Amino acid sequence: MAESTHEDLESLPRGGFRCRLCHVTVANKPSLDDHLRGKKHQRMENLRSVRQAQELRSVFVSGFHKGTPASELSDYFQTYGEVVNVVMDKDKGVYAIVELQDREVLEKVLAQTQHSLGGQKLRVKPREKKDFKYTPPRKQGPAKREQLSPEKLAQKLCQADDVDAQMSLLVQLFEFSEGERRLRDLLVTLFQEVFLEFFPGSAILPFGSSVNGFDVSGCDLDLFLDLEKTKKFQASAKSPTETPAEDRASPEPDTRSEDSILSDIDLASATVPEVLELVATVLRKCVPGVHHVQVVPNARRPVVKFCHKESGLRGDISIDNKLALRNTRFLQLCTETDERVRPLVYAVRYWAKQQALAGNPFGGGPLLNNYALTLLVLFFLQTRNPPVLPTVARLKELSENEEQTVVDSWDCSFPKDSTRLEPSSNTENLCALLAEFFHVFEDYNFAGHIISLREGQPLPRPSVLTSEAGSKLKLGPFNLQDPFELSHNVAANVNEKTALRFRRCCQVAAKYCRSLQYQRKSSKGKIWGLVRLFQPGTAEAEVLAATGLVISFPLTLPTQPAQSHELLCQAGDFHHQWFQKVYAGIASVLQNVLKCSCSEGLEQEQEAATDCKQGEQLAGMTTEQPPAGCKRSLDEEEAGSSSPSPKRPRTDALFPEGRSMTWNCAVWHKVWLGRRRVRRQLRGPQPDPEHTAGSLELEAKVSEAISQQEGEGRPADPLLQFTIHARAGASASGERETRISLRFDPVPEQAVAFQEFFHFLQGFLPRAVEQQLASEA
Ligand code: UTP
């Protein structure tokens, strides 16, 4: 009787098992034994033996005219002996599997060197040996979970008893259903079948969220096509005598015949984009149900993207990503080591997605990718006291000889099995861990350190650069070192703004986690626990509410007249005058260029200054100086006057006064809409050199024209009314650099309508003010 092999079985987190042969999941070892003895499993094993026998007497046929009926192929092969069955590739009609009566007929067919049908030369070869995968005849559950609306999710979470229960529920609601897992298995099998026929010896291996323990219904299917063996086959087919015997495949597949897809390409010397093009061709022509195939050759890891028509599943295939298989196994190991890992990662991932901090689908853009975010959670767990997870260096120490693994010259050694790891003595619950995660990262110096999962601690920036010979980690505002590929900063794409937003959102979340609303279920039916953390953009809204709408931009101070020690007071006057000029310039742009009304208002200086400063921090501006508008301490004052550096006047300290300004403004027409078109009309076909693009005179005419389009004269009421609080200060980036921060406060009922105008001003105002000052100079 057929035997089940250990490849049929997969261990799952928390002691469960999955039988891949039958697509059955069981909770523990005794249930697994029952299943293996049961009827279903026995039936599947028999079916596998039958299928494998069929495979051994079948041939793979291609090269015939598209649309050739199965009966024609059957008639053709009947000339060698009995044909039992012909299975055509239904979707694309470019290949067929012909099952013959027995091995004898098969040998006769294969002995014939040339086959042709309807004037076409046929390519006939034995089937590649593959793992058996059973396709159940009836559906067992949906292939994708029903999309859970945010309201439904909130409702379900609110019903849980405590935050720990909410987090476990989150995993259950998001992870793959049995149907979805099965669909993915089947797709992988389908790819494997087809690729094996075209790339003998190849293997299709899933990695990433489909298999790393952090599966979310509908997530991408990341696949790695391993062509190592195919390359060896090809090499041995080319020069059999030069290839070492152990590298030669037996029996050698047909990679040389002129109609083999591989005859077009030498895998050993082909570039990655060339091989990917070939992979894309196989996908387009030969894999049923696959569409939207697209090669992306310029990504850090080039891939072929595809979509599976029936399920809508998206995925990509890479051919140069062995490290990803290894880090996928590492993530699995972490989930198996401690059962708190999965719920915590699911909660942080969903929070970050809702706050638009992470999870950009195509890996581009400035957000953290899910892999990076997951590593950040694992790092956090390594740094708890006592640790929840061991460091990667510790895992290496625990690994045995046969587990020593090097991939692309990076050490990727860790134990195969989580049972060999010491259980953690940390007893913190999920609720506390999540709150601590936010607390740890709310003030984290992401730019100043390198987060190392290998060491389980932050490393000072320079030491990594010297510790790994020849490797250069691309450092930036967010430095998170890959646990294996030590020269790779997995957050290198994150820009300063996102890094700051990440911290700011952690601050807001940490503050919320200290409240009873987070910690306790509401008895009055209000939202509680995770639910508020998951509200989209809550953190962003709180950040905006705290900082207002701020535009902050640098301006270079004109060269100051030669100074001497005694002339510092005059230097002070010089700065004072400069800032007054800047304010006049801003007012002029608003009034003369944008046709706004603008009158000086009363300044609540301290408050405005604080708000502007928060805005600067949010926008990633330098804020090392004491907040402008704040009085200097006596000590500072004395130090400033007793030992000033004649070469480097401290612009921040020189002018504590007169740096704030407030205007009450109104805009009467939609001067921010359609400017480009009006500008083009005004310039005419031959632009007047005086009206060069973007000149303030032209911009004023544009505003005028837009106002006139909307009707003669001013309407009775302004479109928008708002206050601007301005603050000028020094910037740390250079002694002549100053920075202007403008905080906009629309009247409350116009807050939403004002956004559009504000976005326009963000681009327009800094340039226009600079031009205004330049024209005056
Ligand atoms: P993703 O960031 O897509 O993570 O990277 P994910 O866990 O699959 O999450 P989804 O698909 O967005 O839901 C996919 C895999 O690519 C490898 C890792 O193996 C990761 O699991 N990867 C990603 C790297 O090896 N390095 C990277 O910098 C990024």
CSV table of N, CA and C in Angstrom, one decimal, residues 525-622:
chain,number,residue,atom,x,y,z
A,525,GLY,N,-21.2,50.1,25.5
A,525,GLY,CA,-21.3,49.8,24.1
A,525,GLY,C,-20.4,50.8,23.2
A,526,LYS,N,-19.5,51.5,23.8
A,526,LYS,CA,-18.7,52.4,23.1
A,526,LYS,C,-17.5,51.6,22.5
A,527,ILE,N,-16.8,52.2,21.5
A,527,ILE,CA,-15.6,51.5,20.9
A,527,ILE,C,-14.5,51.5,22.0
A,528,TRP,N,-13.7,50.5,22.0
A,528,TRP,CA,-12.7,50.4,23.0
A,528,TRP,C,-11.5,49.5,22.4
A,529,GLY,N,-10.4,49.4,23.2
A,529,GLY,CA,-9.3,48.6,22.8
A,529,GLY,C,-8.7,48.9,21.5
A,530,LEU,N,-8.5,47.9,20.7
A,530,LEU,CA,-7.9,48.0,19.4
A,530,LEU,C,-8.7,48.9,18.4
A,531,VAL,N,-10.0,49.0,18.6
A,531,VAL,CA,-10.8,49.6,17.6
A,531,VAL,C,-10.4,51.0,17.3
A,532,ARG,N,-10.2,51.8,18.3
A,532,ARG,CA,-9.8,53.2,18.1
A,532,ARG,C,-8.4,53.3,17.4
A,533,LEU,N,-7.5,52.4,17.7
A,533,LEU,CA,-6.2,52.5,17.1
A,533,LEU,C,-6.4,52.2,15.6
A,534,PHE,N,-7.4,51.5,15.2
A,534,PHE,CA,-7.5,51.1,13.8
A,534,PHE,C,-8.4,52.0,13.0
A,535,GLN,N,-8.8,53.1,13.6
A,535,GLN,CA,-9.6,54.1,12.8
A,535,GLN,C,-8.7,54.8,11.8
A,536,PRO,N,-9.0,54.8,10.5
A,536,PRO,CA,-8.1,55.3,9.5
A,536,PRO,C,-7.7,56.7,9.8
A,537,GLY,N,-6.5,57.0,9.7
A,537,GLY,CA,-6.0,58.4,9.8
A,537,GLY,C,-6.2,59.1,11.2
A,538,THR,N,-6.6,58.3,12.2
A,538,THR,CA,-6.9,59.0,13.5
A,538,THR,C,-5.6,59.7,13.9
A,539,ALA,N,-4.5,59.0,13.8
A,539,ALA,CA,-3.3,59.6,14.3
A,539,ALA,C,-3.0,60.8,13.5
A,540,GLU,N,-3.2,60.7,12.2
A,540,GLU,CA,-2.9,61.8,11.3
A,540,GLU,C,-3.7,63.0,11.7
A,541,ALA,N,-5.0,62.8,12.0
A,541,ALA,CA,-6.0,63.8,12.3
A,541,ALA,C,-5.5,64.5,13.6
A,542,GLU,N,-5.1,63.6,14.6
A,542,GLU,CA,-4.6,64.2,15.8
A,542,GLU,C,-3.4,65.1,15.7
A,543,VAL,N,-2.5,64.6,14.8
A,543,VAL,CA,-1.3,65.3,14.5
A,543,VAL,C,-1.7,66.7,13.9
A,544,LEU,N,-2.6,66.7,12.9
A,544,LEU,CA,-3.0,67.9,12.3
A,544,LEU,C,-3.6,68.9,13.3
A,545,ALA,N,-4.5,68.3,14.1
A,545,ALA,CA,-5.2,69.1,15.1
A,545,ALA,C,-4.2,69.7,16.0
A,546,ALA,N,-3.1,69.0,16.3
A,546,ALA,CA,-2.2,69.5,17.3
A,546,ALA,C,-1.3,70.6,16.6
A,547,THR,N,-1.0,70.4,15.3
A,547,THR,CA,-0.1,71.3,14.7
A,547,THR,C,-0.7,72.3,13.8
A,548,GLY,N,-1.9,72.2,13.4
A,548,GLY,CA,-2.5,73.1,12.4
A,548,GLY,C,-2.0,72.8,11.0
A,549,LEU,N,-2.4,73.7,10.1
A,549,LEU,CA,-1.9,73.5,8.7
A,549,LEU,C,-0.7,74.4,8.6
A,550,VAL,N,0.5,73.9,8.5
A,550,VAL,CA,1.7,74.7,8.5
A,550,VAL,C,2.5,74.5,7.2
A,551,ILE,N,2.9,75.7,6.7
A,551,ILE,CA,3.8,75.7,5.6
A,551,ILE,C,5.1,76.3,6.1
A,552,SER,N,6.2,75.5,5.9
A,552,SER,CA,7.5,76.0,6.5
A,552,SER,C,8.5,75.9,5.4
A,553,PHE,N,9.3,77.0,5.2
A,553,PHE,CA,10.3,77.0,4.1
A,553,PHE,C,11.5,77.8,4.4
A,554,PRO,N,12.6,77.4,3.8
A,554,PRO,CA,13.9,78.1,4.1
A,554,PRO,C,14.1,79.4,3.3
A,555,LEU,N,14.7,80.4,3.8
A,555,LEU,CA,15.1,81.5,3.0
A,555,LEU,C,16.6,81.9,3.4
A,556,THR,N,17.4,82.2,2.4
A,556,THR,CA,18.7,82.6,2.7
A,556,THR,C,18.9,84.0,3.1
A,557,LEU,N,19.5,84.3,4.2
A,557,LEU,CA,19.7,85.7,4.6
A,557,LEU,C,20.7,86.4,3.6
A,558,PRO,N,20.4,87.6,3.2
A,558,PRO,CA,21.4,88.3,2.4
A,558,PRO,C,22.7,88.5,3.2
A,559,THR,N,23.8,88.7,2.4
A,559,THR,CA,25.0,88.9,3.1
A,559,THR,C,25.0,90.1,4.0
A,560,GLN,N,25.5,89.9,5.2
A,560,GLN,CA,25.4,90.9,6.2
A,560,GLN,C,26.6,91.9,6.1
A,561,PRO,N,26.4,93.1,6.4
A,561,PRO,CA,27.5,94.1,6.3
A,561,PRO,C,28.6,93.6,7.2
A,562,ALA,N,29.9,93.9,6.9
A,562,ALA,CA,31.0,93.4,7.8
A,562,ALA,C,30.7,93.7,9.2
A,563,GLN,N,31.0,92.8,10.1
A,563,GLN,CA,30.7,93.0,11.5
A,563,GLN,C,31.9,93.0,12.3
A,564,SER,N,31.8,93.6,13.4
A,564,SER,CA,32.8,93.5,14.4
A,564,SER,C,32.1,93.2,15.7
A,565,HIS,N,32.9,92.9,16.7
A,565,HIS,CA,32.3,92.6,18.0
A,565,HIS,C,31.3,93.6,18.4
A,566,GLU,N,31.6,94.9,18.3
A,566,GLU,CA,30.8,96.0,18.8
A,566,GLU,C,29.5,96.2,17.9
A,567,LEU,N,29.6,95.6,16.7
A,567,LEU,CA,28.5,95.9,15.8
A,567,LEU,C,27.3,94.9,15.9
A,568,LEU,N,27.4,94.0,16.9
A,568,LEU,CA,26.4,93.0,17.0
A,568,LEU,C,25.0,93.6,17.0
A,569,CYS,N,24.9,94.7,17.8
A,569,CYS,CA,23.6,95.2,17.9
A,569,CYS,C,23.0,95.7,16.5
A,570,GLN,N,24.0,96.2,15.7
A,570,GLN,CA,23.5,96.6,14.4
A,570,GLN,C,23.2,95.4,13.6
A,571,ALA,N,24.0,94.3,13.8
A,571,ALA,CA,23.6,93.0,13.1
A,571,ALA,C,22.2,92.6,13.5
A,572,GLY,N,21.9,92.8,14.8
A,572,GLY,CA,20.6,92.5,15.2
A,572,GLY,C,19.5,93.3,14.4
A,573,ASP,N,19.8,94.6,14.2
A,573,ASP,CA,18.9,95.4,13.5
A,573,ASP,C,18.8,94.8,12.0
A,574,PHE,N,19.9,94.4,11.5
A,574,PHE,CA,19.9,93.9,10.2
A,574,PHE,C,19.0,92.7,10.0
A,575,HIS,N,19.0,91.8,11.0
A,575,HIS,CA,18.2,90.6,11.0
A,575,HIS,C,16.7,91.0,11.1
A,576,HIS,N,16.5,91.9,12.1
A,576,HIS,CA,15.2,92.4,12.3
A,576,HIS,C,14.5,92.9,11.0
A,577,GLN,N,15.3,93.8,10.4
A,577,GLN,CA,14.8,94.4,9.1
A,577,GLN,C,14.5,93.3,8.1
A,578,TRP,N,15.4,92.3,8.1
A,578,TRP,CA,15.2,91.2,7.1
A,578,TRP,C,13.9,90.5,7.3
A,579,PHE,N,13.6,90.2,8.6
A,579,PHE,CA,12.4,89.5,8.8
A,579,PHE,C,11.2,90.4,8.5
A,580,GLN,N,11.3,91.6,8.8
A,580,GLN,CA,10.2,92.5,8.4
A,580,GLN,C,9.9,92.5,6.9
A,581,LYS,N,11.1,92.5,6.2
A,581,LYS,CA,11.0,92.5,4.7
A,581,LYS,C,10.3,91.2,4.2
A,582,VAL,N,10.7,90.1,4.9
A,582,VAL,CA,10.0,88.8,4.5
A,582,VAL,C,8.5,88.9,4.8
A,583,TYR,N,8.1,89.4,5.9
A,583,TYR,CA,6.7,89.5,6.2
A,583,TYR,C,6.0,90.4,5.2
A,584,ALA,N,6.7,91.5,4.8
A,584,ALA,CA,6.1,92.4,3.8
A,584,ALA,C,5.9,91.6,2.5
A,585,GLY,N,6.9,90.8,2.2
A,585,GLY,CA,6.9,90.1,0.9
A,585,GLY,C,5.7,89.1,0.9
A,586,ILE,N,5.5,88.4,2.1
A,586,ILE,CA,4.4,87.4,2.1
A,586,ILE,C,3.1,88.2,1.9
A,587,ALA,N,2.9,89.3,2.6
A,587,ALA,CA,1.7,90.0,2.5
A,587,ALA,C,1.5,90.5,1.1
A,588,SER,N,2.6,90.9,0.4
A,588,SER,CA,2.5,91.4,-0.9
A,588,SER,C,2.0,90.3,-1.9
A,589,VAL,N,2.6,89.1,-1.7
A,589,VAL,CA,2.2,88.0,-2.6
A,589,VAL,C,0.7,87.7,-2.4
A,590,LEU,N,0.3,87.7,-1.1
A,590,LEU,CA,-1.2,87.4,-0.9
A,590,LEU,C,-2.1,88.4,-1.5
A,591,GLN,N,-1.7,89.7,-1.3
A,591,GLN,CA,-2.6,90.8,-1.7
A,591,GLN,C,-2.5,91.0,-3.2
A,592,ASN,N,-1.2,91.2,-3.7
A,592,ASN,CA,-1.1,91.7,-5.0
A,592,ASN,C,-1.1,90.5,-6.1
A,593,VAL,N,-0.6,89.4,-5.6
A,593,VAL,CA,-0.5,88.3,-6.6
A,593,VAL,C,-1.7,87.4,-6.5
A,594,LEU,N,-2.2,87.1,-5.3
A,594,LEU,CA,-3.3,86.2,-5.2
A,594,LEU,C,-4.7,87.0,-5.0
A,595,LYS,N,-4.6,88.3,-4.9
A,595,LYS,CA,-5.8,89.1,-4.8
A,595,LYS,C,-6.6,88.8,-3.5
A,596,CYS,N,-5.8,88.5,-2.4
A,596,CYS,CA,-6.5,88.2,-1.2
A,596,CYS,C,-6.6,89.6,-0.4
A,597,SER,N,-7.5,89.6,0.6
A,597,SER,CA,-7.5,90.8,1.5
A,597,SER,C,-6.6,90.3,2.6
A,598,CYS,N,-5.9,91.2,3.2
A,598,CYS,CA,-4.9,90.8,4.2
A,598,CYS,C,-4.6,92.0,5.1
A,599,SER,N,-5.0,91.8,6.4
A,599,SER,CA,-4.7,92.9,7.4
A,599,SER,C,-4.0,92.4,8.6
A,600,GLU,N,-3.1,93.2,9.1
A,600,GLU,CA,-2.3,92.7,10.2
A,600,GLU,C,-3.2,92.5,11.4
A,601,GLY,N,-3.0,91.4,12.1
A,601,GLY,CA,-3.9,91.1,13.2
A,601,GLY,C,-3.1,91.1,14.5
A,602,LEU,N,-3.8,90.8,15.6
A,602,LEU,CA,-3.1,90.7,16.9
A,602,LEU,C,-2.6,89.3,17.1
A,603,GLU,N,-1.4,89.2,17.5
A,603,GLU,CA,-0.6,88.0,17.6
A,603,GLU,C,-0.7,87.4,19.1
A,604,GLN,N,-1.1,86.2,19.2
A,604,GLN,CA,-0.9,85.5,20.5
A,604,GLN,C,0.4,84.8,20.3
A,605,GLU,N,1.4,85.5,20.5
A,605,GLU,CA,2.8,85.1,20.1
A,605,GLU,C,3.2,83.7,20.5
A,606,GLN,N,3.1,83.5,21.8
A,606,GLN,CA,3.7,82.2,22.3
A,606,GLN,C,3.0,81.0,21.7
A,607,GLU,N,1.6,81.1,21.7
A,607,GLU,CA,0.8,80.0,21.2
A,607,GLU,C,1.2,79.7,19.7
A,608,ALA,N,1.2,80.8,18.9
A,608,ALA,CA,1.5,80.6,17.5
A,608,ALA,C,2.8,80.0,17.3
A,609,ALA,N,3.8,80.5,18.1
A,609,ALA,CA,5.2,80.0,17.9
A,609,ALA,C,5.2,78.5,18.2
A,610,THR,N,4.6,78.1,19.3
A,610,THR,CA,4.6,76.7,19.6
A,610,THR,C,4.0,75.8,18.5
A,611,ASP,N,2.8,76.3,18.0
A,611,ASP,CA,2.2,75.6,16.9
A,611,ASP,C,3.0,75.4,15.7
A,612,CYS,N,3.7,76.6,15.3
A,612,CYS,CA,4.5,76.5,14.2
A,612,CYS,C,5.7,75.6,14.4
A,613,LYS,N,6.2,75.5,15.6
A,613,LYS,CA,7.3,74.7,15.8
A,613,LYS,C,6.9,73.2,15.7
A,614,GLN,N,5.7,72.9,16.2
A,614,GLN,CA,5.2,71.5,16.0
A,614,GLN,C,5.1,71.1,14.6
A,615,GLY,N,4.6,72.1,13.8
A,615,GLY,CA,4.5,71.9,12.4
A,615,GLY,C,5.8,71.6,11.7
A,616,GLU,N,6.8,72.4,12.1
A,616,GLU,CA,8.1,72.2,11.6
A,616,GLU,C,8.6,70.8,11.9
A,617,GLN,N,8.4,70.3,13.1
A,617,GLN,CA,8.9,69.0,13.5
A,617,GLN,C,8.2,67.9,12.6
A,618,LEU,N,6.9,68.1,12.4
A,618,LEU,CA,6.2,67.2,11.6
A,618,LEU,C,6.7,67.2,10.1
A,619,ALA,N,7.1,68.4,9.7
A,619,ALA,CA,7.6,68.4,8.3
A,619,ALA,C,9.0,68.1,8.2
A,620,GLY,N,9.6,67.7,9.3
A,620,GLY,CA,11.0,67.2,9.2
A,620,GLY,C,12.0,68.4,9.2
A,621,MET,N,11.7,69.5,9.8
A,621,MET,CA,12.6,70.6,9.8
A,621,MET,C,13.5,70.6,11.0
A,622,THR,N,14.6,71.3,10.9
A,622,THR,CA,15.6,71.3,12.0
A,622,THR,C,15.0,72.1,13.1
